[in-house]
Amino acid sequence: MCLLFSQRIWDLRSTQSTAAMAVEKIKKPKKRSATIFGYPLSIFFIVVNEFCERFSYYGMRAVLVLYFKYFLKWDEDFATTIYHTFVALCYLTPILGAIVADSWLGKFKTIVYLSIVYTVGQVVMAISAIQDITDTNKDGTPDNMTLHVALSMLGLFLIALGTGGIKPCVAAFGGDQFEDHQEKQRSTFFSIFYLSINAGSLISTLITPILRAQTCGIHIQQECYPLAFGVPAALMVVALIVFIVGSPMYIRNPPQGNIIVKVCKCIGFAVKNRFRHRSSQYPKRDHWMDWAEEKYDKLLIAQVKMALKVLFLYIPLPMFWALFDQQGSRWTFQATTMNGNFGAITIQPDQMQTVNPILILILVPVMDTLIYPLIAKCFNFTPLRRITVGMFLAALAFVAAALLQIQIDKTLPDFPSSTESQVKFINMVNRDLQIQADNKTISLKDENDTFDDMTSKPEKGENAIRQVFCSFCFFKVTHTFYITAGGFFLLKQSFHSHCFILGFGSSYTLIIPSTFTFGEMCSENIKAVMDMKPNSVHMAWQIIQYFLMTTGEVVFSVTGLEFSYSQAPSNMKSVLQAGWLLTVAVGNIIVLIVAEAATLNDQWAEYILFASLLVLVCIIFAIMAYFYTYTDPTKIEAQFDEMEPEEKEKRKNFDMPRKGSAESHKEDRRSSDSSSDDECTKQTKI
């Protein structure tokens, strides 16, 4: 059973390798954990912790952009910018968490301390969504929005620090609980661990939009964002408590040092050493990393070279994530302008995000068992070719989104610009009226000839209904109120099955005559004038773009992670993991730059812009992939196992021999007597 969210495959495989290497280093753990069915009892606390944490993160993230727009009242561009800034931070902080855990605190303390930070952030987010804490005049609108914004930003920062910091630690800590003879159980644990990730994220994405759609409030009943954020906060509290309860059973390996730090130091020394000896008097070397030989052994340098070779291919990849992560921002906003009525079920705009994980569960096994074998019979569908196809499919998904947006725009009314005005006239006198405006004559024949004076569509698919009371042919607008999308017109809490049905996002003006009695229900004397048509484009059309994007994700992300894992040296898995997470972070930074810098008035044009950029990047990546040579890191590393011990020792003299000097001649003679295994070193001295 292949239950995969592609962005997490890498976490499991790399941490599984890390855990295995950690167990190799510590043959005799200090204590033996209690077991049940052959498994350490401690891992059950870790699995439950991961389920609750993933529920907390994805539940909060599912409703985040709608919270920005409808509670904090930000426009879509700014809401998109903040959303992707948050996601970028979530994928930058894992590098910090890995360094802290491996070099200083250890995995257990890092998880506990950052989980506390994480929990506080979720609680702060839930508090920030309570409008009543600053609603002093009891009108349902916060009077101090600055406080809510400040609390929201503080909460998101703490969440990003917490969720990112513990990301590289939890699975690896679970792997540490197994002993040498439990290799089979360790492998099964990672499958169970992965299932808990999928279950937590999928269930939360379904439930939290439903919680958001509930109404709550002390003075005015509004959408319940405190509940939508509060439940994930409660799950994070449970995650922390469960993890701490299992503390006496854990095997805690001491920090072993972080390979990422070591690699960075090695690269830094090579660059520094090359810069110090940039003169032509010093002999050239085959690779710039060879300038680190004076301080680091050749095996590490060779491993860094292999890792850098893969990391170079990562350069174009952020553009894919720039498109992919807009499912939670731009595509969710697009869904708010569509009809979400699926028969008797009403789908919330943020619930459309669940299409992605559902399709993942279907497409991953289909690709592995059917599509790839069929393609392999026709031509060699190499991993890099698959990644290229995945990027192209993501571009097609945004073309589909652009085409859908064009159809949605056709159903939207034309609103006045900042230099225009609108006025609405309602003819009640049973004869034609002539109105002069801007040297134009407007004829009103009956009450259905109206001019809309609203400035936007009703939000979130709701309906705007304005009551106009007529007495002796005079009228006045009393107030505007909203009714749930797809519901029935409700007048003075009265309900009648013969009332007309309101569509998603429609706007009506109800003309109520002076003879109307409020005891009536759905009187035929009430005239309904449609100001704005309902949202006629159905949310189901978004499934096309979700299908293309998810197919691209499976082909791109799953293949990319497998390729990187196979091409990475045995001790560089975490380095490439950090590089992969960095591409996700950079991709989200690209989105916020475009959202702020682009001056496109039409959303469909922005979709086309992103699609075009990805196609361009796709072509560049295809050229890079064409010149890439596949390697076997295991064979390369094996060559260094036969090296003599003295060749592995660090050299104390950092001074380079100059060309033509006595040192250079001595080095040449020394090199000529060396074994064939040191051929690479000999060539750098000639």
XYZ file of C-alpha atoms in Angstrom:
686
model
C 0.000 0.000 0.000
C 1.590 3.161 -1.181
C 0.422 6.073 0.980
C 2.649 8.944 -0.010
C 2.658 12.678 0.161
C 5.579 13.347 -2.122
C 7.070 16.224 -0.126
C 7.601 13.820 2.796
C 9.179 10.855 1.029
C 12.566 12.462 1.371
C 12.152 13.039 5.102
C 11.523 9.365 5.734
C 14.246 7.945 3.509
C 16.951 10.331 4.609
C 16.071 10.047 8.284
C 15.889 6.285 7.988
C 19.460 6.297 6.666
C 20.526 8.735 9.378
C 18.971 6.587 12.090
C 20.623 3.452 10.723
C 24.049 5.141 10.739
C 23.457 6.387 14.289
C 22.663 2.860 15.463
C 25.829 1.583 13.777
C 27.902 4.050 15.770
C 26.340 3.005 19.075
C 26.435 -0.769 19.212
C 25.406 -0.988 22.855
C 22.729 1.496 23.854
C 22.669 2.559 27.454
C 19.265 1.033 28.089
C 16.865 -1.341 26.414
C 13.378 -0.038 25.639
C 10.304 -2.094 26.552
C 8.843 -3.897 23.551
C 5.409 -4.965 22.373
C 5.010 -7.358 19.436
C 8.736 -6.950 18.864
C 8.557 -3.142 18.574
C 9.907 -0.657 21.106
C 6.988 0.698 23.105
C 8.443 4.191 22.759
C 7.689 4.395 19.021
C 3.933 4.442 19.646
C 4.298 7.751 21.471
C 6.317 9.084 18.534
C 3.719 7.975 15.955
C 0.834 9.545 17.900
C 2.892 12.704 18.325
C 3.476 12.924 14.561
C -0.215 12.397 13.745
C -1.276 15.213 16.074
C 1.476 17.550 14.872
C 0.610 17.078 11.190
C -3.081 17.571 11.968
C -2.177 20.799 13.746
C 0.005 22.171 10.954
C -2.119 21.327 7.928
C -5.359 22.181 9.685
C -4.137 25.686 10.481
C -2.622 26.130 7.025
C -5.810 25.046 5.204
C -7.813 28.094 6.353
C -4.952 30.572 6.612
C -5.445 32.618 3.429
C -9.182 32.980 4.063
C -8.391 34.208 7.557
C -6.090 36.829 6.072
C -8.701 38.029 3.595
C -11.951 37.876 5.529
C -10.864 38.441 9.125
C -7.785 40.653 8.799
C -9.325 42.275 5.673
C -6.183 42.020 3.545
C -6.393 42.037 -0.229
C -5.606 38.825 -2.082
C -2.128 39.910 -3.196
C -0.961 40.783 0.307
C -2.607 37.690 1.789
C -0.794 35.569 -0.800
C 2.507 37.253 0.046
C 2.230 36.605 3.788
C 1.026 33.030 3.219
C 4.020 32.125 1.065
C 6.414 33.934 3.399
C 5.152 31.681 6.171
C 5.544 28.529 4.063
C 9.059 29.596 3.059
C 10.024 29.966 6.734
C 8.621 26.510 7.458
C 11.060 25.060 4.923
C 14.061 27.126 5.998
C 13.966 26.353 9.720
C 14.512 22.559 9.327
C 18.160 23.283 8.558
C 18.433 25.162 11.856
C 16.655 22.351 13.710
C 18.984 19.700 12.291
C 22.091 21.677 13.264
C 20.823 22.323 16.812
C 19.844 18.667 17.324
C 22.998 17.079 15.904
C 25.529 19.570 17.248
C 24.124 20.774 20.559
C 20.886 19.646 22.257
C 20.262 16.219 20.766
C 17.030 15.134 19.089
C 14.889 14.668 22.216
C 15.495 18.091 23.771
C 15.220 19.802 20.383
C 11.813 18.206 19.786
C 10.538 19.095 23.273
C 11.767 22.697 23.325
C 10.628 23.531 19.795
C 7.288 21.744 20.315
C 6.657 24.109 23.221
C 7.402 27.030 20.905
C 5.133 25.422 18.295
C 2.267 24.992 20.789
C 2.509 28.580 21.995
C 2.354 29.741 18.368
C -0.828 27.760 17.687
C -2.477 29.109 20.840
C -1.521 32.681 19.912
C -3.049 32.156 16.440
C -6.317 30.952 17.998
C -6.421 33.991 20.320
C -5.695 36.371 17.439
C -8.853 35.166 15.661
C -11.220 36.092 18.543
C -12.870 39.298 17.374
C -14.589 39.899 20.732
C -11.351 40.687 22.586
C -11.211 44.124 20.917
C -14.874 44.559 19.893
C -15.717 47.219 22.478
C -18.766 48.585 20.627
C -20.169 45.065 20.090
C -20.746 45.486 16.363
C -18.956 42.262 15.387
C -15.889 44.082 13.986
C -12.588 44.254 15.917
C -11.808 47.815 16.958
C -8.052 47.241 17.264
C -7.036 45.305 14.161
C -3.374 46.104 14.810
C -3.431 43.843 17.870
C -4.934 40.966 15.866
C -2.362 41.380 13.096
C 0.519 41.495 15.603
C -0.712 38.356 17.365
C -1.162 36.585 14.029
C 2.358 37.383 12.845
C 3.846 36.342 16.192
C 1.905 33.084 16.103
C 2.963 32.269 12.542
C 6.614 32.967 13.306
C 6.554 30.641 16.309
C 4.757 27.947 14.296
C 7.290 28.175 11.465
C 10.155 27.895 13.937
C 8.545 24.945 15.696
C 7.265 22.851 12.804
C 10.408 23.371 10.759
C 12.747 22.786 13.672
C 11.299 19.406 14.622
C 10.795 18.219 11.014
C 14.244 16.601 10.581
C 14.312 15.217 14.146
C 11.153 13.210 14.827
C 11.519 10.405 12.265
C 15.245 10.062 12.944
C 14.559 9.944 16.690
C 12.080 7.136 16.048
C 14.743 5.237 14.124
C 17.108 5.607 17.078
C 14.755 3.516 19.241
C 15.560 0.291 17.368
C 18.509 -2.008 18.031
C 20.640 -3.860 15.500
C 18.473 -6.996 15.482
C 15.289 -4.955 14.818
C 16.053 -3.883 11.259
C 12.764 -5.322 9.952
C 10.754 -3.550 12.644
C 12.583 -0.296 11.900
C 11.569 -0.500 8.234
C 7.934 -1.148 9.203
C 8.045 1.765 11.643
C 8.820 4.233 8.869
C 5.797 2.998 6.902
C 3.569 3.414 9.972
C 5.134 6.791 10.658
C 4.389 7.867 7.112
C 0.812 6.670 7.397
C 0.376 8.855 10.493
C 1.592 11.868 8.502
C -0.896 11.205 5.722
C -3.774 10.542 8.102
C -3.142 13.682 10.157
C -2.815 16.021 7.193
C -5.702 14.565 5.172
C -8.202 14.496 8.058
C -7.318 18.009 9.195
C -7.688 19.429 5.676
C -11.209 17.999 5.580
C -12.273 19.000 9.097
C -10.870 22.493 9.725
C -12.754 24.158 6.826
C -15.947 22.725 8.328
C -15.004 24.165 11.715
C -14.297 27.515 10.084
C -17.753 27.552 8.477
C -19.429 27.294 11.902
C -20.587 30.500 13.570
C -19.452 31.720 16.961
C -19.061 34.972 18.876
C -20.246 36.656 22.043
C -21.920 39.680 20.472
C -22.204 38.853 16.767
C -22.175 35.358 15.291
C -19.476 35.118 12.608
C -17.333 32.478 10.956
C -15.487 30.629 13.691
C -11.797 31.089 12.970
C -11.008 30.707 16.704
C -12.401 27.176 16.488
C -10.579 26.444 13.205
C -7.285 27.480 14.841
C -8.169 26.281 18.339
C -8.631 22.612 17.440
C -5.174 22.401 15.768
C -3.751 24.156 18.843
C -5.380 21.552 21.092
C -3.937 18.753 18.942
C -0.476 20.291 19.286
C -0.881 20.335 23.073
C -1.813 16.644 22.916
C 1.215 15.952 20.680
C 3.556 17.581 23.191
C 2.041 15.791 26.198
C 2.133 12.387 24.484
C 5.766 12.839 23.495
C 6.811 13.862 27.023
C 4.885 10.961 28.608
C 7.002 8.513 26.616
C 10.218 10.151 27.848
C 11.298 7.388 30.300
C 11.257 4.802 27.499
C 13.320 6.651 24.888
C 16.836 5.751 23.805
C 18.641 9.081 23.506
C 21.799 9.084 21.461
C 24.193 11.974 22.174
C 24.802 14.580 19.446
C 27.229 13.216 16.843
C 27.972 16.429 14.976
C 26.119 17.751 11.969
C 27.317 16.749 8.500
C 25.789 19.912 6.995
C 28.105 22.048 9.120
C 31.078 19.883 8.191
C 30.280 20.116 4.475
C 29.878 23.887 4.673
C 33.247 24.197 6.426
C 34.887 21.990 3.809
C 33.456 24.067 0.964
C 34.382 27.289 2.738
C 37.956 26.140 3.229
C 38.254 25.126 -0.443
C 37.010 28.536 -1.604
C 39.247 30.370 0.866
C 42.291 28.295 -0.006
C 41.722 28.736 -3.728
C 41.391 32.496 -3.308
C 44.630 32.651 -1.290
C 46.499 30.763 -4.027
C 44.838 32.289 -7.066
C 48.199 33.327 -8.541
C 49.371 31.551 -11.690
C 52.500 30.534 -9.753
C 50.504 27.749 -8.114
C 49.564 24.634 -10.106
C 45.933 24.235 -11.152
C 43.755 21.452 -9.841
C 41.150 19.373 -11.627
C 38.279 20.546 -9.421
C 37.965 23.581 -7.203
C 37.053 21.334 -4.239
C 40.540 19.783 -4.507
C 41.839 22.918 -2.798
C 40.449 21.463 0.459
C 42.915 18.538 0.402
C 45.300 20.273 2.813
C 42.751 20.018 5.634
C 40.145 17.387 4.690
C 40.563 13.787 3.564
C 39.937 12.798 -0.031
C 36.876 10.675 0.758
C 34.968 13.623 2.215
C 36.021 15.821 -0.717
C 34.844 13.202 -3.214
C 31.515 12.946 -1.370
C 31.095 16.718 -1.412
C 31.753 16.715 -5.163
C 28.994 14.168 -5.726
C 26.570 16.118 -3.534
C 27.354 19.397 -5.300
C 26.752 17.714 -8.645
C 23.175 16.922 -7.584
C 22.660 20.270 -5.840
C 23.548 22.009 -9.095
C 20.523 20.346 -10.699
C 18.367 21.783 -7.905
C 18.870 25.353 -9.149
C 15.860 25.412 -11.540
C 13.560 23.410 -9.233
C 12.171 26.267 -7.042
C 10.007 27.415 -9.963
C 7.990 24.205 -9.723
C 7.250 24.829 -6.039
C 6.305 28.427 -6.847
C 3.372 27.021 -8.795
C 2.657 24.003 -6.620
C 2.168 25.844 -3.317
C -0.330 28.276 -4.846
C -2.931 25.556 -4.365
C -3.267 26.913 -0.833
C -3.439 30.569 -1.867
C -4.443 31.628 -5.393
C -6.425 28.501 -6.181
C -8.301 28.767 -2.876
C -9.217 32.374 -3.663
C -10.346 31.229 -7.107
C -12.664 28.684 -5.480
C -14.386 31.459 -3.468
C -15.825 32.849 -6.718
C -17.256 29.488 -7.812
C -20.315 27.378 -7.093
C -19.558 24.759 -4.462
C -22.939 23.045 -4.353
C -22.503 19.285 -4.875
C -26.123 18.193 -4.578
C -27.064 18.245 -0.912
C -23.438 18.862 0.084
C -21.808 22.275 0.094
C -18.024 22.248 -0.388
C -16.059 25.029 1.270
C -13.421 26.725 -0.938
C -10.565 25.634 1.334
C -11.755 22.020 1.211
C -10.803 21.801 -2.464
C -7.200 21.425 -1.283
C -8.014 17.847 -0.255
C -8.215 16.902 -3.946
C -4.400 16.863 -4.028
C -3.775 14.256 -1.294
C -6.661 12.103 -2.501
C -5.235 12.053 -6.021
C -1.786 11.312 -4.593
C -3.093 8.119 -3.024
C -4.480 7.063 -6.399
C -1.764 8.216 -8.776
C 1.378 7.009 -6.988
C 0.556 3.278 -7.253
C -0.922 3.752 -10.744
C 2.276 5.409 -11.934
C 4.534 2.791 -10.387
C 2.600 -0.285 -11.514
C 1.079 0.790 -14.825
C 2.248 4.038 -16.430
C 6.006 3.753 -15.932
C 6.223 0.103 -17.109
C 4.222 0.958 -20.241
C 6.424 3.953 -21.054
C 9.562 1.895 -20.400
C 8.565 -0.417 -23.239
C 8.705 2.511 -25.665
C 11.810 4.420 -24.517
C 14.101 4.935 -21.555
C 12.132 7.199 -19.248
C 15.059 8.263 -17.056
C 14.525 10.050 -13.717
C 15.652 13.406 -15.091
C 13.246 13.046 -18.019
C 10.446 12.341 -15.562
C 11.297 15.482 -13.600
C 11.170 17.516 -16.821
C 7.736 16.088 -17.671
C 6.536 16.852 -14.142
C 7.481 20.503 -14.508
C 5.703 20.686 -17.850
C 2.524 19.172 -16.345
C 2.585 21.793 -13.582
C 2.763 24.505 -16.243
C -0.250 22.937 -17.985
C -2.107 23.008 -14.661
C -1.684 26.784 -14.520
C -2.809 27.111 -18.130
C -5.956 25.215 -17.112
C -6.351 27.551 -14.122
C -6.027 30.558 -16.444
C -8.678 29.221 -18.822
C -10.998 28.575 -15.878
C -10.363 32.080 -14.540
C -11.359 33.556 -17.889
C -14.700 31.750 -17.661
C -15.175 32.962 -14.071
C -14.418 36.558 -15.071
C -17.229 36.431 -17.620
C -19.718 35.895 -14.791
C -18.432 38.749 -12.655
C -20.048 42.213 -12.903
C -18.119 45.271 -14.019
C -17.414 47.427 -11.005
C -16.627 51.139 -11.210
C -13.007 52.165 -11.144
C -11.568 54.618 -8.641
C -12.464 57.510 -10.978
C -16.034 56.379 -11.680
C -19.292 56.345 -9.773
C -22.477 54.319 -9.870
C -25.980 55.051 -8.745
C -29.060 52.844 -8.597
C -32.551 54.039 -9.532
C -35.711 52.070 -8.913
C -38.805 53.055 -10.882
C -41.952 52.772 -8.762
C -44.380 55.106 -10.548
C -45.686 52.779 -13.277
C -44.559 55.040 -16.085
C -41.368 55.720 -17.959
C -38.773 57.943 -16.336
C -36.029 59.796 -18.166
C -32.780 60.479 -16.313
C -29.968 62.666 -17.624
C -26.442 61.550 -16.688
C -23.169 62.486 -18.421
C -25.036 63.884 -21.436
C -26.805 60.523 -21.784
C -30.497 59.791 -21.418
C -31.340 56.719 -19.335
C -34.831 55.284 -19.622
C -36.355 53.374 -16.696
C -39.466 51.472 -17.712
C -40.098 49.351 -14.605
C -38.562 48.209 -11.384
C -36.316 45.667 -13.120
C -34.269 48.398 -14.794
C -31.626 49.064 -12.182
C -28.028 50.184 -11.880
C -25.853 48.314 -9.413
C -24.070 50.407 -6.809
C -22.169 47.596 -5.076
C -18.386 47.515 -5.306
C -17.662 43.788 -4.990
C -19.161 40.347 -5.186
C -20.541 38.967 -1.918
C -17.705 37.302 -0.081
C -17.126 33.556 0.257
C -20.037 32.642 -2.006
C -22.598 34.299 0.277
C -25.589 36.318 -0.846
C -26.146 40.044 -0.424
C -29.793 41.046 0.029
C -30.842 44.672 0.264
C -34.341 45.602 1.401
C -35.951 48.635 -0.205
C -39.215 49.707 1.445
C -41.661 51.692 -0.697
C -44.175 54.067 0.832
C -46.036 56.448 -1.458
C -43.397 55.733 -4.106
C -40.553 56.943 -1.933
C -37.863 54.462 -0.923
C -34.937 54.052 1.365
C -32.221 51.427 1.821
C -32.313 50.213 5.390
C -29.420 47.742 5.617
C -27.501 44.931 3.952
C -27.298 41.440 5.363
C -26.019 38.039 4.261
C -27.520 34.565 3.982
C -25.543 31.315 3.644
C -24.694 30.467 0.050
C -27.184 28.166 -1.616
C -29.707 28.718 1.187
C -33.254 30.113 1.120
C -34.323 33.710 1.616
C -35.129 34.160 5.308
C -37.359 37.039 6.410
C -37.958 37.770 10.112
C -36.817 34.233 10.975
C -39.703 32.887 8.908
C -39.123 30.020 6.506
C -41.253 28.711 3.689
C -40.474 26.048 1.118
C -41.887 28.194 -1.695
C -39.352 30.972 -1.200
C -36.961 31.409 -4.109
C -33.537 29.733 -3.895
C -30.472 31.939 -3.820
C -27.414 30.948 -5.832
C -23.791 31.153 -4.747
C -22.465 34.719 -4.769
C -25.673 36.367 -5.978
C -26.942 39.821 -5.022
C -30.600 40.834 -4.901
C -32.563 43.964 -4.100
C -35.929 43.139 -2.566
C -38.549 45.840 -3.188
C -41.063 45.663 -0.359
C -44.281 47.661 -0.892
C -45.904 49.746 1.832
C -48.813 47.275 1.992
C -46.500 44.445 3.086
C -47.240 42.887 6.474
C -44.269 41.428 8.294
C -46.292 38.450 9.377
C -46.361 37.296 5.771
C -43.918 34.695 4.530
C -42.567 35.080 1.025
C -45.278 37.441 -0.125
C -45.815 37.648 -3.862
C -45.865 41.442 -3.519
C -42.130 41.460 -2.822
C -40.203 42.164 -6.001
C -36.718 40.672 -6.320
C -34.230 42.439 -8.572
C -31.037 40.511 -9.300
C -28.073 42.851 -8.984
C -25.428 40.171 -9.489
C -25.834 36.765 -11.012
C -24.924 33.693 -8.940
C -21.553 32.045 -9.400
C -22.346 29.806 -12.334
C -18.904 28.156 -12.765
C -18.758 25.016 -10.640
C -15.844 24.126 -8.349
C -15.672 20.711 -10.004
C -13.859 22.358 -12.921
C -10.896 22.905 -10.606
C -10.364 19.143 -10.501
C -8.759 19.381 -13.964
C -5.991 21.689 -12.783
C -5.602 19.731 -9.540
C -5.231 16.513 -11.546
C -2.540 18.025 -13.783
C -0.689 19.524 -10.815
C -0.857 16.333 -8.751
C 0.304 14.222 -11.690
C 3.178 16.647 -12.138
C 3.937 16.422 -8.419
C 4.084 12.615 -8.514
C 6.327 12.593 -11.578
C 8.466 15.504 -10.356
C 8.758 15.193 -6.598
C 8.692 11.437 -6.045
C 11.141 10.851 -8.902
C 13.338 13.781 -7.898
C 13.700 12.540 -4.345
C 14.455 8.989 -5.473
C 17.027 10.269 -7.968
C 18.708 12.497 -5.396
C 18.793 9.704 -2.849
C 20.413 7.289 -5.318
C 23.011 9.844 -6.423
C 23.935 11.057 -2.935
C 26.892 9.671 -0.964
C 26.044 7.554 2.080
C 26.699 10.364 4.582
C 25.298 13.212 2.465
C 21.594 12.283 2.532
C 20.824 15.041 5.020
C 22.778 17.565 2.943
C 20.585 16.897 -0.081
C 17.521 16.899 2.168
C 18.436 20.414 3.263
C 18.966 21.392 -0.374
C 15.578 19.984 -1.344
C 13.794 21.868 1.443
C 15.629 25.002 0.361
C 14.148 24.705 -3.169
C 10.655 24.680 -1.611
C 11.463 27.779 0.438
C 12.898 29.643 -2.561
C 9.850 28.691 -4.624
C 7.543 30.355 -2.101
C 9.778 33.422 -2.064
C 9.352 33.637 -5.853
C 5.565 33.698 -5.394
C 5.609 36.561 -2.919
C 7.973 38.551 -5.163
C 5.706 38.113 -8.188
C 2.575 38.847 -6.140
C 4.035 42.160 -4.989
C 5.983 43.158 -8.114
C 3.641 42.098 -10.906
C 1.303 44.825 -12.159
C -1.114 42.478 -13.929
C -4.741 43.419 -13.388
C -6.157 40.066 -14.456
C -5.582 36.927 -12.429
C -5.599 34.737 -15.519
C -2.654 36.728 -16.872
C -0.684 36.014 -13.699
C -1.391 32.302 -14.129
C -0.077 32.456 -17.696
C 3.008 34.338 -16.468
C 3.838 31.600 -13.963
C 3.197 28.890 -16.561
C 5.487 30.625 -19.055
C 8.265 30.998 -16.492
C 8.047 27.320 -15.599
C 8.177 26.268 -19.263
C 11.310 28.392 -19.686
C 12.880 26.841 -16.582
C 11.807 23.412 -17.823
C 13.798 23.923 -21.022
C 16.854 25.040 -19.049
C 16.600 21.990 -16.792
C 16.275 19.667 -19.806
C 19.560 21.049 -21.170
C 21.264 20.600 -17.788
C 19.916 17.046 -17.531
C 21.207 16.202 -21.007
C 24.794 16.793 -19.893
C 24.418 15.037 -16.533
C 26.299 11.747 -16.064
C 24.799 9.242 -13.627
C 27.196 7.947 -10.964
C 27.282 5.146 -8.397
C 28.302 6.725 -5.067
C 28.865 3.289 -3.511
C 31.565 2.338 -6.047
C 33.270 5.711 -5.758
C 33.355 5.494 -1.969
C 34.685 1.933 -2.158
C 37.747 3.148 -4.051
C 38.797 5.215 -1.043
C 38.509 2.300 1.410
C 41.779 0.872 0.026
C 43.727 4.079 0.524
C 46.715 3.854 2.865
C 46.234 5.450 6.307
C 48.933 8.049 5.726
C 47.102 9.295 2.645
C 44.024 10.028 4.784
C 45.878 12.142 7.363
C 45.448 15.880 7.203
C 48.475 17.781 5.987
C 49.913 20.272 8.397
C 51.601 22.491 5.811
C 49.003 24.632 4.006
C 51.595 26.398 1.762
C 51.305 25.446 -1.903
C 54.488 24.561 -3.859
C 55.133 27.048 -6.607
C 55.847 26.078 -10.180
C 59.565 25.508 -10.843
C 60.542 25.599 -7.155
C 62.551 22.930 -5.328
C 59.427 22.013 -3.430
C 57.645 21.470 -6.723
C 60.422 19.154 -8.042
C 60.393 17.140 -4.812
C 56.632 16.854 -5.032
C 56.871 15.653 -8.627
C 59.328 12.898 -7.629
C 57.117 11.928 -4.679
C 54.091 11.786 -6.936
C 55.857 9.625 -9.533
C 56.468 6.950 -6.862
C 52.908 6.907 -5.542
C 50.454 4.130 -6.260
C 47.822 4.194 -8.981
C 45.135 4.785 -6.361
C 46.556 8.288 -5.862
C 46.549 9.159 -9.568
C 44.148 12.060 -9.075
C 46.435 13.710 -6.508
C 49.507 13.230 -8.708
C 47.906 15.007 -11.637
C 47.136 18.100 -9.577
C 50.842 18.574 -8.799
C 52.227 18.360 -12.344
